Amino acid sequence: MKMMVFYKSLSLLLGFFSVQTKAGREVNIATWGTPVQSTLAYNWYAQNALDGLSSTCTHTDAQSDPWWKLDLLKTYSVNSVTITNRLDCCSTRINGAEIRIGNNSLDVFSNPVCAVVSSIPAGATYSYSCRGMEGRYVIVNIPGTSKVLTLCEVGVYVIFPGNLATGRTITQSSTIGTWLGQQAIDFNPGFIQPSSSCSSTDNQTNPWWRVDLSSVYRVSRVVITNRLDCCPEQIDGAEIHIGNSLENNGNNNPICAVISSIPAGVSSTYTCNGMDGRYVSLFIPGDSKILTLCEVEVYEEGKAWTSREDNGGG
Ligand SMILES: *[C@@H]1O[C@H](CO)[C@@H](O)[C@H](O)[C@H]1NC(C)=O
Ligand SMILES: *[C@@H]1O[C@H](CO)[C@@H](O)[C@H](O)[C@H]1NC(C)=O
């Protein structure tokens, strides 16, 4: 079954909180991207589909094949997409809209179709399952001539795998501005508003960041997402330590890997081959260093979670 009706209150809740599922945590990531639409009518901007208000909507001109495109700035495996239809009038205009997920920004119609909207009652939010389709762009388009595309809210739901760092206590050597240590484990890589969802220390000697997993795990791999906005080379030389000691802030624990470099906005995986530890720390030795982390993921031996596992795998 492709379609499922959500009660309004449930869809609102899903907009603000994430949901824990067997395979991980489901999060609406729509606001992490930047939207554009094929044309603009009135002041019904593309961004109105992401403002949390079903009373403000997007609006194209009456045109051939209108579209709305969300650039998530990174490839995600999309579990489902929700669309909220307008309440005030013309609710049948949405009929026949296609939801696409893929990587082609220029030719939006070449991206694979996840679902076709048959109809959505005025003011209602419908959810469409995309079963883990992968892509950087989410597109909604209506094929045909003299069509108007209006979207009051769009949600893009991704199931993030079971990251051991999620919800744990973070400590870092210093904090610049609002770049709190906790923002490295909030799922959001912060590519649009880095200051609100990456962590960063001050410019200092030997900066470090540490997560307390609260008990000992056998760590198989650590994934680090580097910042997109600037200076990706600041991560160069960062050491990943895993162990049970807090001596030297955990930075005397055995080293899983030393990061040589990570391109801007990229997530790199470091294999730790089952190192045991309660603490995972990142440490850059040297003077005048800044440790910025947009996401840190820690995975356990034998639990190679992927978002596809909820589709009935092992
Ligand atoms: C988009 O790119 C990702 C990563 O390269 C790839 O896994 C995925 O299959 C691509 N999606 C489509 C629809 O081609
Ligand atoms: C860090 O501080 C040093 C010494 O004050 C300075 O030379 C360097 O430019 C600073 N680095 C950055 C990225 O601000």
Coordinates of C-alpha atoms and ligand atoms in Angstrom, one line a residue:
M1 CA 0.0 0.0 0.0
K2 CA 1.5 3.3 -1.1
M3 CA -0.5 5.7 0.9
M4 CA -1.4 6.2 4.5
V5 CA -3.5 8.9 6.1
F6 CA -2.2 10.7 9.1
Y7 CA -4.3 12.5 11.5
K8 CA -3.3 16.2 11.5
S9 CA -2.1 16.1 15.1
L10 CA 0.1 13.1 14.4
S11 CA 1.7 14.7 11.4
L12 CA 2.3 17.8 13.4
L13 CA 4.0 15.8 16.2
L14 CA 6.2 14.1 13.6
G15 CA 7.2 17.5 12.4
F16 CA 8.7 18.3 15.8
F17 CA 9.9 15.1 17.3
S18 CA 11.7 12.1 15.9
V19 CA 10.3 8.6 16.2
Q20 CA 12.2 5.6 17.4
T21 CA 11.8 2.5 15.2
K22 CA 13.3 -0.9 15.3
A23 CA 16.0 0.0 12.8
G24 CA 16.8 3.5 14.1
R25 CA 15.3 6.9 14.6
E26 CA 12.9 8.5 12.0
V27 CA 13.5 12.2 11.5
N28 CA 11.9 14.8 9.3
I29 CA 14.9 16.3 7.5
A30 CA 13.0 18.6 5.1
T31 CA 14.2 21.8 6.8
W32 CA 17.9 20.8 6.4
G33 CA 17.6 21.5 2.6
T34 CA 17.0 24.4 0.4
P35 CA 13.9 24.5 -1.8
V36 CA 13.2 26.2 -5.2
Q37 CA 10.2 26.1 -7.5
S38 CA 9.8 26.4 -11.2
T39 CA 8.0 29.8 -11.0
L40 CA 6.7 32.1 -8.2
A41 CA 3.2 33.4 -8.0
Y42 CA 2.3 36.1 -5.4
N43 CA 4.6 35.8 -2.5
W44 CA 4.0 32.0 -2.0
Y45 CA 7.7 31.1 -1.8
A46 CA 9.2 27.6 -2.1
Q47 CA 10.3 27.9 1.5
N48 CA 6.6 28.1 2.6
A49 CA 6.4 24.3 2.3
L50 CA 9.0 24.0 5.1
D51 CA 7.9 26.7 7.6
G52 CA 5.8 24.3 9.8
L53 CA 2.6 26.3 9.0
S54 CA 0.0 24.7 6.8
S55 CA -1.6 28.1 6.4
T56 CA 1.3 29.4 4.2
C57 CA 2.0 27.6 1.0
T58 CA 4.0 27.6 -2.2
H59 CA 2.5 28.6 -5.5
T60 CA 3.8 28.4 -9.1
D61 CA 2.3 30.2 -12.1
A62 CA -0.2 28.3 -14.2
Q63 CA 2.4 26.6 -16.5
S64 CA 3.5 23.4 -18.1
D65 CA 5.0 20.8 -15.8
P66 CA 5.4 22.9 -12.7
W67 CA 7.9 21.6 -10.0
W68 CA 9.2 22.2 -6.5
K69 CA 12.7 20.8 -5.7
L70 CA 14.4 20.4 -2.3
D71 CA 18.2 20.1 -2.3
L72 CA 19.1 18.1 0.8
L73 CA 22.8 18.9 0.1
K74 CA 23.7 15.2 0.8
T75 CA 22.4 11.8 -0.4
Y76 CA 19.8 10.3 2.0
S77 CA 17.8 7.1 1.9
V78 CA 14.2 8.4 2.1
N79 CA 11.7 6.4 4.0
S80 CA 8.6 8.5 3.2
V81 CA 7.5 11.9 2.0
T82 CA 4.4 13.8 3.4
I83 CA 2.4 16.5 1.6
T84 CA -0.1 18.8 3.2
N85 CA -2.7 20.2 0.8
R86 CA -4.2 23.6 0.9
L87 CA -7.3 24.2 2.9
D88 CA -8.7 27.4 1.4
C89 CA -9.6 26.3 -2.1
C90 CA -8.8 24.2 -5.2
S91 CA -7.8 21.1 -3.4
T92 CA -7.9 19.0 -6.6
R93 CA -5.0 20.9 -8.2
I94 CA -2.6 18.5 -6.5
N95 CA -4.1 15.5 -8.3
G96 CA -1.6 13.7 -10.4
A97 CA 1.5 15.2 -8.7
E98 CA 4.6 13.0 -8.8
I99 CA 7.1 12.7 -6.0
R100 CA 10.6 12.0 -7.2
I101 CA 13.9 11.2 -5.4
G102 CA 17.3 11.3 -7.2
N103 CA 20.5 13.1 -7.9
N104 CA 19.7 15.1 -11.1
S105 CA 19.2 18.7 -10.3
L106 CA 19.0 20.1 -13.8
D107 CA 16.6 17.6 -15.4
V108 CA 14.2 17.0 -12.4
F109 CA 11.9 14.8 -14.5
S110 CA 14.7 12.2 -15.0
N111 CA 14.7 11.4 -11.3
P112 CA 12.8 8.1 -10.4
V113 CA 9.2 8.5 -9.2
C114 CA 8.5 7.4 -5.6
A115 CA 4.7 7.9 -5.7
V116 CA 1.9 9.6 -7.6
V117 CA -0.7 11.6 -5.7
S118 CA -4.2 10.6 -6.7
S119 CA -5.9 13.2 -4.4
I120 CA -5.5 14.8 -1.0
P121 CA -8.5 16.3 0.8
A122 CA -8.3 20.0 1.6
G123 CA -6.0 20.7 4.5
A124 CA -5.0 17.0 4.9
T125 CA -1.5 15.5 5.2
Y126 CA -0.9 12.3 3.3
S127 CA 2.2 10.2 3.6
Y128 CA 3.9 8.3 0.7
S129 CA 6.3 5.5 1.3
C130 CA 9.5 5.7 -0.7
R131 CA 11.1 2.6 0.8
G132 CA 14.6 3.9 1.1
M133 CA 15.0 5.5 -2.4
E134 CA 18.3 7.3 -2.4
G135 CA 18.9 10.8 -3.6
R136 CA 20.0 14.3 -2.8
Y137 CA 16.9 15.9 -4.3
V138 CA 13.2 15.5 -3.5
I139 CA 11.0 16.8 -6.3
V140 CA 7.2 17.3 -6.5
N141 CA 5.9 18.0 -10.0
I142 CA 2.6 18.0 -11.8
P143 CA 2.8 16.8 -15.4
G144 CA 0.6 18.6 -18.0
T145 CA -0.2 22.0 -19.4
S146 CA -1.7 24.9 -17.4
K147 CA -1.0 23.4 -14.0
V148 CA -0.5 25.1 -10.7
L149 CA 1.6 23.5 -8.0
T150 CA 0.8 24.5 -4.4
L151 CA 2.3 22.7 -1.4
C152 CA 1.5 23.8 2.1
E153 CA 3.9 21.5 3.9
V154 CA 6.4 18.9 2.7
G155 CA 8.0 16.4 5.1
V156 CA 10.9 14.1 4.2
Y157 CA 11.4 11.3 6.6
V158 CA 14.7 9.4 6.9
I159 CA 15.4 6.5 9.3
F160 CA 18.8 7.1 10.8
P161 CA 20.6 3.9 11.9
G162 CA 21.3 2.9 15.5
N163 CA 24.2 5.3 16.3
L164 CA 25.6 4.6 19.7
A165 CA 26.4 8.2 20.2
T166 CA 22.8 9.4 20.0
G167 CA 21.5 11.0 23.1
R168 CA 24.9 10.5 25.0
T169 CA 26.8 13.1 27.1
I170 CA 29.3 15.1 25.2
T171 CA 32.2 17.1 26.5
Q172 CA 34.6 19.3 24.5
S173 CA 37.7 21.2 25.4
S174 CA 36.1 24.6 24.6
T175 CA 33.1 25.9 22.8
I176 CA 33.0 28.8 20.3
G177 CA 29.7 30.7 20.2
T178 CA 26.8 28.3 20.0
W179 CA 28.7 25.5 18.4
L180 CA 27.9 23.1 21.2
G181 CA 29.4 19.6 21.5
Q182 CA 26.0 18.0 21.4
Q183 CA 25.4 19.3 17.9
A184 CA 27.8 16.7 16.5
I185 CA 25.2 14.0 17.4
D186 CA 21.9 15.6 16.4
F187 CA 21.7 13.8 13.0
N188 CA 21.7 17.2 11.2
P189 CA 24.9 17.8 9.3
G190 CA 24.1 21.5 9.5
F191 CA 25.0 22.3 6.0
I192 CA 22.6 25.3 5.9
Q193 CA 23.0 26.7 9.4
P194 CA 26.3 25.2 10.5
S195 CA 26.4 27.4 13.6
S196 CA 23.3 25.7 14.9
S197 CA 24.1 22.1 14.2
C198 CA 27.9 21.4 14.2
S199 CA 30.2 21.4 17.2
S200 CA 33.3 23.5 17.4
T201 CA 36.0 24.3 19.8
D202 CA 37.9 27.6 20.0
N203 CA 41.2 28.1 18.2
Q204 CA 43.4 26.5 20.9
T205 CA 46.2 24.0 21.7
N206 CA 45.2 20.3 21.6
P207 CA 41.4 20.7 21.1
W208 CA 39.2 17.6 21.8
W209 CA 35.6 16.3 21.8
R210 CA 34.4 13.3 23.6
V211 CA 31.3 11.1 23.8
D212 CA 30.5 9.0 26.9
L213 CA 28.7 5.9 25.6
S214 CA 27.7 5.2 29.2
S215 CA 28.9 1.6 29.0
V216 CA 31.5 -0.4 27.2
Y217 CA 30.8 -1.3 23.6
R218 CA 32.9 -3.1 20.9
V219 CA 33.1 -0.4 18.3
S220 CA 33.4 -1.5 14.7
R221 CA 33.4 1.9 13.0
V222 CA 33.2 5.6 13.5
V223 CA 31.8 8.0 10.8
I224 CA 32.8 11.6 10.8
T225 CA 31.0 14.3 8.7
N226 CA 33.1 17.3 7.9
R227 CA 31.8 20.9 7.5
L228 CA 30.6 22.1 4.1
D229 CA 30.8 25.9 4.6
C230 CA 34.6 26.4 4.8
C231 CA 38.0 25.2 5.9
P232 CA 37.6 21.4 5.6
E233 CA 41.4 21.1 6.2
Q234 CA 40.9 22.0 9.9
I235 CA 40.0 18.3 10.5
D236 CA 43.3 17.1 9.1
G237 CA 45.3 15.2 11.7
A238 CA 42.5 14.5 14.1
E239 CA 42.9 11.3 16.0
I240 CA 40.0 9.0 16.9
H241 CA 40.6 7.4 20.3
I242 CA 38.5 4.6 21.9
G243 CA 38.8 3.2 25.4
N244 CA 37.8 3.3 29.1
S245 CA 40.3 5.8 30.5
L246 CA 39.6 9.5 31.1
E247 CA 43.3 10.1 31.5
N248 CA 44.3 13.2 29.4
N249 CA 40.5 13.6 28.7
G250 CA 40.4 10.2 27.1
N251 CA 43.0 11.1 24.6
N252 CA 45.5 8.5 25.9
N253 CA 43.1 5.7 24.9
P254 CA 44.2 3.6 21.9
I255 CA 43.9 5.2 18.4
C256 CA 41.4 3.7 16.0
A257 CA 42.4 6.1 13.1
V258 CA 44.1 9.3 12.3
I259 CA 42.1 11.5 9.8
S260 CA 44.3 12.5 7.0
S261 CA 41.6 14.7 5.3
I262 CA 37.9 14.7 4.6
P263 CA 36.5 16.8 1.7
A264 CA 34.0 19.5 2.6
G265 CA 30.5 18.0 3.4
V266 CA 31.7 14.4 3.1
S267 CA 31.1 11.6 5.7
S268 CA 34.1 9.4 6.0
T269 CA 34.1 5.9 7.7
Y270 CA 36.9 4.7 9.9
T271 CA 37.1 1.0 10.7
C272 CA 38.0 0.2 14.3
N273 CA 37.8 -3.6 14.1
G274 CA 36.1 -4.1 17.4
M275 CA 37.9 -1.8 19.8
D276 CA 36.3 -1.9 23.3
G277 CA 35.5 1.3 25.0
R278 CA 33.1 3.5 26.8
Y279 CA 34.7 6.8 25.6
V280 CA 35.2 7.8 22.0
S281 CA 37.2 11.0 21.5
L282 CA 38.5 13.2 18.7
F283 CA 41.7 15.0 19.4
I284 CA 43.9 17.3 17.3
P285 CA 47.4 17.6 18.7
G286 CA 49.2 20.9 18.2
D287 CA 48.9 24.7 18.6
S288 CA 46.3 27.0 16.9
K289 CA 43.9 24.1 16.1
I290 CA 40.1 24.2 15.8
L291 CA 38.1 21.0 16.1
T292 CA 34.7 21.3 14.2
L293 CA 32.5 18.2 13.9
C294 CA 29.2 18.2 11.9
E295 CA 28.3 14.7 12.8
V296 CA 29.9 11.8 14.7
E297 CA 28.4 8.3 14.4
V298 CA 29.6 5.3 16.4
Y299 CA 28.6 1.8 15.5
E300 CA 28.9 -1.5 17.3
E301 CA 30.4 -4.7 16.2
G302 CA 27.8 -7.0 14.5
K303 CA 25.3 -4.3 14.3
A304 CA 25.8 -2.9 10.8
W305 CA 22.5 -1.1 10.9
T306 CA 21.2 0.3 7.7
S307 CA 17.9 2.0 7.1
R308 CA 17.0 -0.9 4.8
E309 CA 16.9 -3.4 7.6
D310 CA 13.4 -2.4 8.5
N311 CA 12.2 -3.8 5.2
G312 CA 12.6 -7.3 6.6
G313 CA 16.3 -8.0 6.4
G314 CA 18.2 -10.4 8.7
Ligands
LIG1 C1 22.1 9.0 -6.0 O1 23.4 8.9 -5.6 C2 23.7 7.9 -4.6 C3 25.1 8.0 -4.1 O2 26.0 8.1 -5.2 C4 23.3 6.5 -5.2 O3 23.5 5.5 -4.2 C5 21.9 6.5 -5.6 O4 21.5 5.3 -6.2 C6 21.6 7.7 -6.5 N1 20.1 7.7 -6.8 C7 19.6 7.6 -8.0 C8 18.2 7.7 -8.1 O5 20.3 7.4 -9.0
LIG2 C1 44.5 30.6 15.5 O1 45.3 31.4 16.3 C2 46.6 31.7 15.8 C3 47.4 32.4 16.9 O2 46.6 33.4 17.5 C4 46.4 32.5 14.5 O3 47.7 32.7 14.0 C5 45.6 31.6 13.5 O4 45.4 32.4 12.3 C6 44.3 31.3 14.1 N1 43.6 30.4 13.2 C7 42.3 30.6 12.8 C8 41.8 29.7 11.8 O5 41.7 31.5 13.2

